Short mmCIF file of C-alpha atoms in Angstrom, two decimals:
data_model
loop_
_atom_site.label_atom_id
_atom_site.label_comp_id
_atom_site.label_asym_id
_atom_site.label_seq_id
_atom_site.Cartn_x
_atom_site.Cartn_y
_atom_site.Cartn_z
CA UNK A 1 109.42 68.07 108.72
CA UNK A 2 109.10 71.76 108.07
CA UNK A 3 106.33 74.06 109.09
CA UNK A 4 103.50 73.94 106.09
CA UNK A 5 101.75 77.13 105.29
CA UNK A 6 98.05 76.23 105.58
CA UNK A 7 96.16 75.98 102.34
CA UNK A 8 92.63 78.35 101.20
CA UNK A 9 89.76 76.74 101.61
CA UNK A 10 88.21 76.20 98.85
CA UNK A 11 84.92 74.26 100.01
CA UNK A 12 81.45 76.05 99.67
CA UNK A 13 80.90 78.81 102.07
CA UNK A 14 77.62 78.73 104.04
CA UNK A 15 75.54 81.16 104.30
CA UNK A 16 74.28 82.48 107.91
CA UNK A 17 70.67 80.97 108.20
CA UNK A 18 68.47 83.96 109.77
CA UNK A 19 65.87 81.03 110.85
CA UNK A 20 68.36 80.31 113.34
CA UNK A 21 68.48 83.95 114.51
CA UNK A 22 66.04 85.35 117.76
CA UNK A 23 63.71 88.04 116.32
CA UNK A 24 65.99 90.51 117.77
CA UNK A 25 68.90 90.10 116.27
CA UNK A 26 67.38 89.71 112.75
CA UNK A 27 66.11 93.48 113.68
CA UNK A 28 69.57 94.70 114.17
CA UNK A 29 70.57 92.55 111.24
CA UNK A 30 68.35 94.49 108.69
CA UNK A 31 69.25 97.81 109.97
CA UNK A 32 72.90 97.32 109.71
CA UNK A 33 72.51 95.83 106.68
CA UNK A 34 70.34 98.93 105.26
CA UNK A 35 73.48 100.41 106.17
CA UNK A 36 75.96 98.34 104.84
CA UNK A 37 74.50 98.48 101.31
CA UNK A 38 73.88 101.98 101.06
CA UNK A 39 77.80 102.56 102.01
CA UNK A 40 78.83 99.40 99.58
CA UNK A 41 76.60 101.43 97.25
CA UNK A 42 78.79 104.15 96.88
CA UNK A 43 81.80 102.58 95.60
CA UNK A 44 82.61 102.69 91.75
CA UNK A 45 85.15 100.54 91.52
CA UNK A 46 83.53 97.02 90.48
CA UNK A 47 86.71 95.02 92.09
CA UNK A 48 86.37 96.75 94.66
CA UNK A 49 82.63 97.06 95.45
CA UNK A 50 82.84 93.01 95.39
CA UNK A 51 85.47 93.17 98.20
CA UNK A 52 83.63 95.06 100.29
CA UNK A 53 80.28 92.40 99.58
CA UNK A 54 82.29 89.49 100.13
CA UNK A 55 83.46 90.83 103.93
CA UNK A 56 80.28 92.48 104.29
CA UNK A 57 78.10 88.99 104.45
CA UNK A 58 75.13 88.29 107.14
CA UNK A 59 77.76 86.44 109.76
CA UNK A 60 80.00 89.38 109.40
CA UNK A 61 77.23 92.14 110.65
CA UNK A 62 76.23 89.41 113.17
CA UNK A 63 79.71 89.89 114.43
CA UNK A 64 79.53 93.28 114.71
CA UNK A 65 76.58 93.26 116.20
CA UNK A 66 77.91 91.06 119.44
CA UNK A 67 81.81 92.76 118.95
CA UNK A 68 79.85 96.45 120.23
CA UNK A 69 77.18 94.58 122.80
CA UNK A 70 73.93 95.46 120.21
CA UNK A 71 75.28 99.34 119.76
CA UNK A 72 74.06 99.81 116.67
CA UNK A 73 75.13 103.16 116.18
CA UNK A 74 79.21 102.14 116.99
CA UNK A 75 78.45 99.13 114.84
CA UNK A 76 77.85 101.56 111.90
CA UNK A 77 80.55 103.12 112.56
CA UNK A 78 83.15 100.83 113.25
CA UNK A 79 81.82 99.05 109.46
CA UNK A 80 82.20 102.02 107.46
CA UNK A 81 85.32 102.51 109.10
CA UNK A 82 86.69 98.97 108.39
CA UNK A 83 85.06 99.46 104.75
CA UNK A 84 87.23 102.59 104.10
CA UNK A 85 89.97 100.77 105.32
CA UNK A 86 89.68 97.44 103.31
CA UNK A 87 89.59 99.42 100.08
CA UNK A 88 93.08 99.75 100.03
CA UNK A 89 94.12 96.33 102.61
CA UNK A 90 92.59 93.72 101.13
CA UNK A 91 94.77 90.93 100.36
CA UNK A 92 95.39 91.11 96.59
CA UNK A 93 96.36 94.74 97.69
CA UNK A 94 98.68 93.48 99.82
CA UNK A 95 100.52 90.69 97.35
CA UNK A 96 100.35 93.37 94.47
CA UNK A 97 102.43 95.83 96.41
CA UNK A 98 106.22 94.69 95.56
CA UNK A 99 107.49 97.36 98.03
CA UNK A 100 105.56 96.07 100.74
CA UNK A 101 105.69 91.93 100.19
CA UNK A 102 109.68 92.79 99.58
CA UNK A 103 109.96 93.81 103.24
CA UNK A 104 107.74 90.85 104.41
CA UNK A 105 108.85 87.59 101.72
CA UNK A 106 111.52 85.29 103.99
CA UNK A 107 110.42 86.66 107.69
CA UNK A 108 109.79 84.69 110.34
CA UNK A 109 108.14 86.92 112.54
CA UNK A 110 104.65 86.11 112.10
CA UNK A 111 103.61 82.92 109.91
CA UNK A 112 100.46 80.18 109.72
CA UNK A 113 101.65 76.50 111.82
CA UNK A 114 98.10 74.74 111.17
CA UNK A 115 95.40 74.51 113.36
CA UNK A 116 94.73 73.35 117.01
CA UNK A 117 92.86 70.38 118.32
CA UNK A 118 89.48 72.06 117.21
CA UNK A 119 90.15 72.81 114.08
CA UNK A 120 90.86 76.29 114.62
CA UNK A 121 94.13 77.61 112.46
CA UNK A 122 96.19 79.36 114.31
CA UNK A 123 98.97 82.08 114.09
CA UNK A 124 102.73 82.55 115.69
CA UNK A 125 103.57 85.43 117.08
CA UNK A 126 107.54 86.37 117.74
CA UNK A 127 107.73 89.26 119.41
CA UNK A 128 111.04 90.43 119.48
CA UNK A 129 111.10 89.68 115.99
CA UNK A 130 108.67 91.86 114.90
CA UNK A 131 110.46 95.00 114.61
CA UNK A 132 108.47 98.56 114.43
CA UNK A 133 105.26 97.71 115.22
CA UNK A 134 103.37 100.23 113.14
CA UNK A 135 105.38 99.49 109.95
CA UNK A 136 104.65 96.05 110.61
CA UNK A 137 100.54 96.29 110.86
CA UNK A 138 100.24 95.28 106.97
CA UNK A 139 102.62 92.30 107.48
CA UNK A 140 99.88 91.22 111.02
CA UNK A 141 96.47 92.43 108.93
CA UNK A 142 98.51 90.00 105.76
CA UNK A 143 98.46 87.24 108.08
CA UNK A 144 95.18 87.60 109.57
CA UNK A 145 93.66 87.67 106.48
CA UNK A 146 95.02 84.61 105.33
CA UNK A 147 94.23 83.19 108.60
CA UNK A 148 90.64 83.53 107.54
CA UNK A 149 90.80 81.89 104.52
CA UNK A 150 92.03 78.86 105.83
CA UNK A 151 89.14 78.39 107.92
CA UNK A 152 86.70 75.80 107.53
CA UNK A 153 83.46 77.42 107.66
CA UNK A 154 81.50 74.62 106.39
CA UNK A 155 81.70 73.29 110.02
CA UNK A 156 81.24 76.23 111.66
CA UNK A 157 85.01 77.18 111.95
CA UNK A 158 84.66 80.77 111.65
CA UNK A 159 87.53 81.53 114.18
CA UNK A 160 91.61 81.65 114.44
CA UNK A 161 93.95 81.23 117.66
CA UNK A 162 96.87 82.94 118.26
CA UNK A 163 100.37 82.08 120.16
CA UNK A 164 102.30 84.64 121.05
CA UNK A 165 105.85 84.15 121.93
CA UNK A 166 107.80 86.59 124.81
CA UNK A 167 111.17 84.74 123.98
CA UNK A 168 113.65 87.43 124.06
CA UNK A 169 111.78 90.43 124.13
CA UNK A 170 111.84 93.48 126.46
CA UNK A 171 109.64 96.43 126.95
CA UNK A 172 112.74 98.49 125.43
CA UNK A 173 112.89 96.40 122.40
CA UNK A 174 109.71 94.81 121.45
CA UNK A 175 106.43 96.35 120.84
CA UNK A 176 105.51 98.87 123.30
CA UNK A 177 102.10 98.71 125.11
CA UNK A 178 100.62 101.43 122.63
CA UNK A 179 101.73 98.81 120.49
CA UNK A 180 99.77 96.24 121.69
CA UNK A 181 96.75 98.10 121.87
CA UNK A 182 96.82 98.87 118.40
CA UNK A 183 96.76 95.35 118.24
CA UNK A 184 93.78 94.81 120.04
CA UNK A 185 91.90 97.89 118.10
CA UNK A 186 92.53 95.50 115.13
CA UNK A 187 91.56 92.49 116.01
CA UNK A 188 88.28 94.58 117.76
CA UNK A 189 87.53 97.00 114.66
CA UNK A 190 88.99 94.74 111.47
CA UNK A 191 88.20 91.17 112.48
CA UNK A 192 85.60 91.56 115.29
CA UNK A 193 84.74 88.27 116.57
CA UNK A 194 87.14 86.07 114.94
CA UNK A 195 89.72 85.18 117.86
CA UNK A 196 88.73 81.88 119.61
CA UNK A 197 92.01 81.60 121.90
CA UNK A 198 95.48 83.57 122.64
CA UNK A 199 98.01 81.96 123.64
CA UNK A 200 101.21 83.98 125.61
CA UNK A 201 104.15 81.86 126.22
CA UNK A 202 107.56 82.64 127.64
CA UNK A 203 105.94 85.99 129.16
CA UNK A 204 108.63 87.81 131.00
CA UNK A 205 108.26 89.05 134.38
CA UNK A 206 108.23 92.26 132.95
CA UNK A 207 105.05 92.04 131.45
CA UNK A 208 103.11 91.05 134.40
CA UNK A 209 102.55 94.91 134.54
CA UNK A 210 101.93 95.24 130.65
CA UNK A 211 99.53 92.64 130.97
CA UNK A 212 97.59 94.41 133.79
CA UNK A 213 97.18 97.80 131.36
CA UNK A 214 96.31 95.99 128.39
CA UNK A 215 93.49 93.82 129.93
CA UNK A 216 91.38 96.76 130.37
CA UNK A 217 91.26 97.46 126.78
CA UNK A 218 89.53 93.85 126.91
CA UNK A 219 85.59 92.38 127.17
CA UNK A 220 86.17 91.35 131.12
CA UNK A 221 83.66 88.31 130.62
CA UNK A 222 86.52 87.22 127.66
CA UNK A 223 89.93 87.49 129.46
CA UNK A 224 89.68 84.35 131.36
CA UNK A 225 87.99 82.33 128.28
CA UNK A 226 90.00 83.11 125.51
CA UNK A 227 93.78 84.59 126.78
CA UNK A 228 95.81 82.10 128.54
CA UNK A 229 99.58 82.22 129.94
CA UNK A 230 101.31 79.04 128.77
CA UNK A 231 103.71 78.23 131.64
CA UNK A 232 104.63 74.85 130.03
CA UNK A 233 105.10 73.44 126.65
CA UNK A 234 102.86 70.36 128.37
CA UNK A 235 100.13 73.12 128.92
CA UNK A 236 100.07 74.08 125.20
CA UNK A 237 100.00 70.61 124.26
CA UNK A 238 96.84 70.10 125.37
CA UNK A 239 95.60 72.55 122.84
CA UNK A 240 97.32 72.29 119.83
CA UNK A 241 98.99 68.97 118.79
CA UNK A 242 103.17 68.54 118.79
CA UNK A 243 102.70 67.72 114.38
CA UNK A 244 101.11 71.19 114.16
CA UNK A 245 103.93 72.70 116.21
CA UNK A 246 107.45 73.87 115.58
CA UNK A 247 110.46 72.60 117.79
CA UNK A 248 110.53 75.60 119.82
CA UNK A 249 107.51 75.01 121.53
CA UNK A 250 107.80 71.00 122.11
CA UNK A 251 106.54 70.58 118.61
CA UNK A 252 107.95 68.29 115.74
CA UNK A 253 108.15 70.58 113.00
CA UNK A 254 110.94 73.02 111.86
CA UNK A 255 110.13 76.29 110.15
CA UNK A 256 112.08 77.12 107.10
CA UNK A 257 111.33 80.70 105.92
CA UNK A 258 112.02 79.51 102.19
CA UNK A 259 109.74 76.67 102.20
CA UNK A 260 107.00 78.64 103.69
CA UNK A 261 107.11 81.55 101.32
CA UNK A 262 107.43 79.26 98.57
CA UNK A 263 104.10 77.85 100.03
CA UNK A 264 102.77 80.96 100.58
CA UNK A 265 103.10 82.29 96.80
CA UNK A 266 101.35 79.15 95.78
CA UNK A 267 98.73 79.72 97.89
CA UNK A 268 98.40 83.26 95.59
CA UNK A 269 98.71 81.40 92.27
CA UNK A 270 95.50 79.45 94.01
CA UNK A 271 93.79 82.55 94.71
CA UNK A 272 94.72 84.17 91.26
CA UNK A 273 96.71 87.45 92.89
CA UNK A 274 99.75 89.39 91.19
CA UNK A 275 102.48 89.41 92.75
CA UNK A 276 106.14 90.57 91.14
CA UNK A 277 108.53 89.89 93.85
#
């Protein structure tokens, strides 16, 4: 049974309900909302201006809000920021862009298994098939993006895990630790507050030091809750289920990068983007 490329969902999205929200949060929610519509304000483009509404909802600011620990000021900042930034990596950018999904159609490096015990989708990670990291941040922000989709929000499923596998790489080969803190400036700045857990497995010795630079770029009180070292496929198991894994890591399914692409432009046809590859 091959790996399946998660389907969009396609069920009605909820909005945030502010009577659930302590006075002072719905205080930083109007100001940063102020905000966000004045900047959303100032684009032209219709298709575009509806981009930046869509990702710019109430449970998006919230995230912000908690991502920056209530700093307004950075949260404005790190939004217009992201804003900028989505106008040209959004997703029907990204499947438009034959140069781009040419270099990315039939890898394995990164790709969607299904989701873990609490309904959570989650993403693998190869590292030392990844390549240049930096040429490869459309192909991770691709996959993120479609990560969200695929979550259930109806039930409150507003986050992804991810499993990141050490098999064969080395610090000379793989992504670097500037690497990996562009990572984390990603996931931080572009999808604040979506992570729920990350999974490393078949970590090296080598990165025992990596590890110990990298986990000061983290929220301390989120290190030992979210990022885990899988030591044994038994470990991950209790996670994520062995019919939403591939064989490599104890599950039952196999991935086959033409079956999963295949999937994967359906999954555009579904979401009405151009694509020419």
């Amino acid at each position: 049974m091959y790996v399946r490329s998660p389907s969009p969902y396609n069920g009605e999205k909820p909005e945030l309900s502010r009577d659930s929200l302590p006075a002072k949060r719905l205080e930083q929610l109007a100001i940063l909302r102020r905000f966000a519509n004045e900047k959303i304000g100032t684009v032209t483009d219709p298709a575009i201006k509806q981009i930046h509404e869509n990702y710019a909802d109430d449970a998006c600011l919230c995230r912000y809000i908690v991502s920056v620990r209530e700093n307004l000021d950075t949260a404005k900042l790190v939004l217009a920021e992201t804003l900028d930034w989505l106008t040209e990596n959004h997703l029907a950018a990204f499947v438009a862009n034959d140069e781009y999904m040419s270099k990315i159609i039939g890898r394995d490096a990164i790709y969607r298994s299904g989701y873990d015990k609490g309904g959570f989708p989650f993403l693998v990670f190869h590292m030392s098939k990844i390549g240049n990291f930096s040429e490869s941040m459309n192909y991770i922000s691709y996959s993120l993006s479609m990560m969200i989709l695929t979550m259930d929000t109806s039930r409150g499923l507003d986050r992804f895990s991810i499993l990141l596998n050490f098999k064969d790489w080395s610090i000379s080969s793989g992504p670097s630790i500037n690497d990996l803190q562009e990572f984390i400036t990603l996931m931080n700045t572009r999808f604040p507050e979506r992570l729920h857990k990350f999974f490393m497995i078949n970590t090296p010795w080598l990165f025992t030091p990596v590890w110990a630079i990298i986990k000061n770029f983290l929220k301390k009180e989120e290190t030992k809750a979210r990022y885990s070292f899988i030591k044994h496929f038994s470990d991950l198991h209790e996670h994520i289920e062995t019919d939403q894994l591939p064989i490599e890591f104890g599950g039952n399914l196999e991935f086959n990068s033409d079956f999963y692409w295949q999937q994967e432009q359906c999954h555009w046809d579904e979401l009405g983007y151009v694509y020419t590859v």
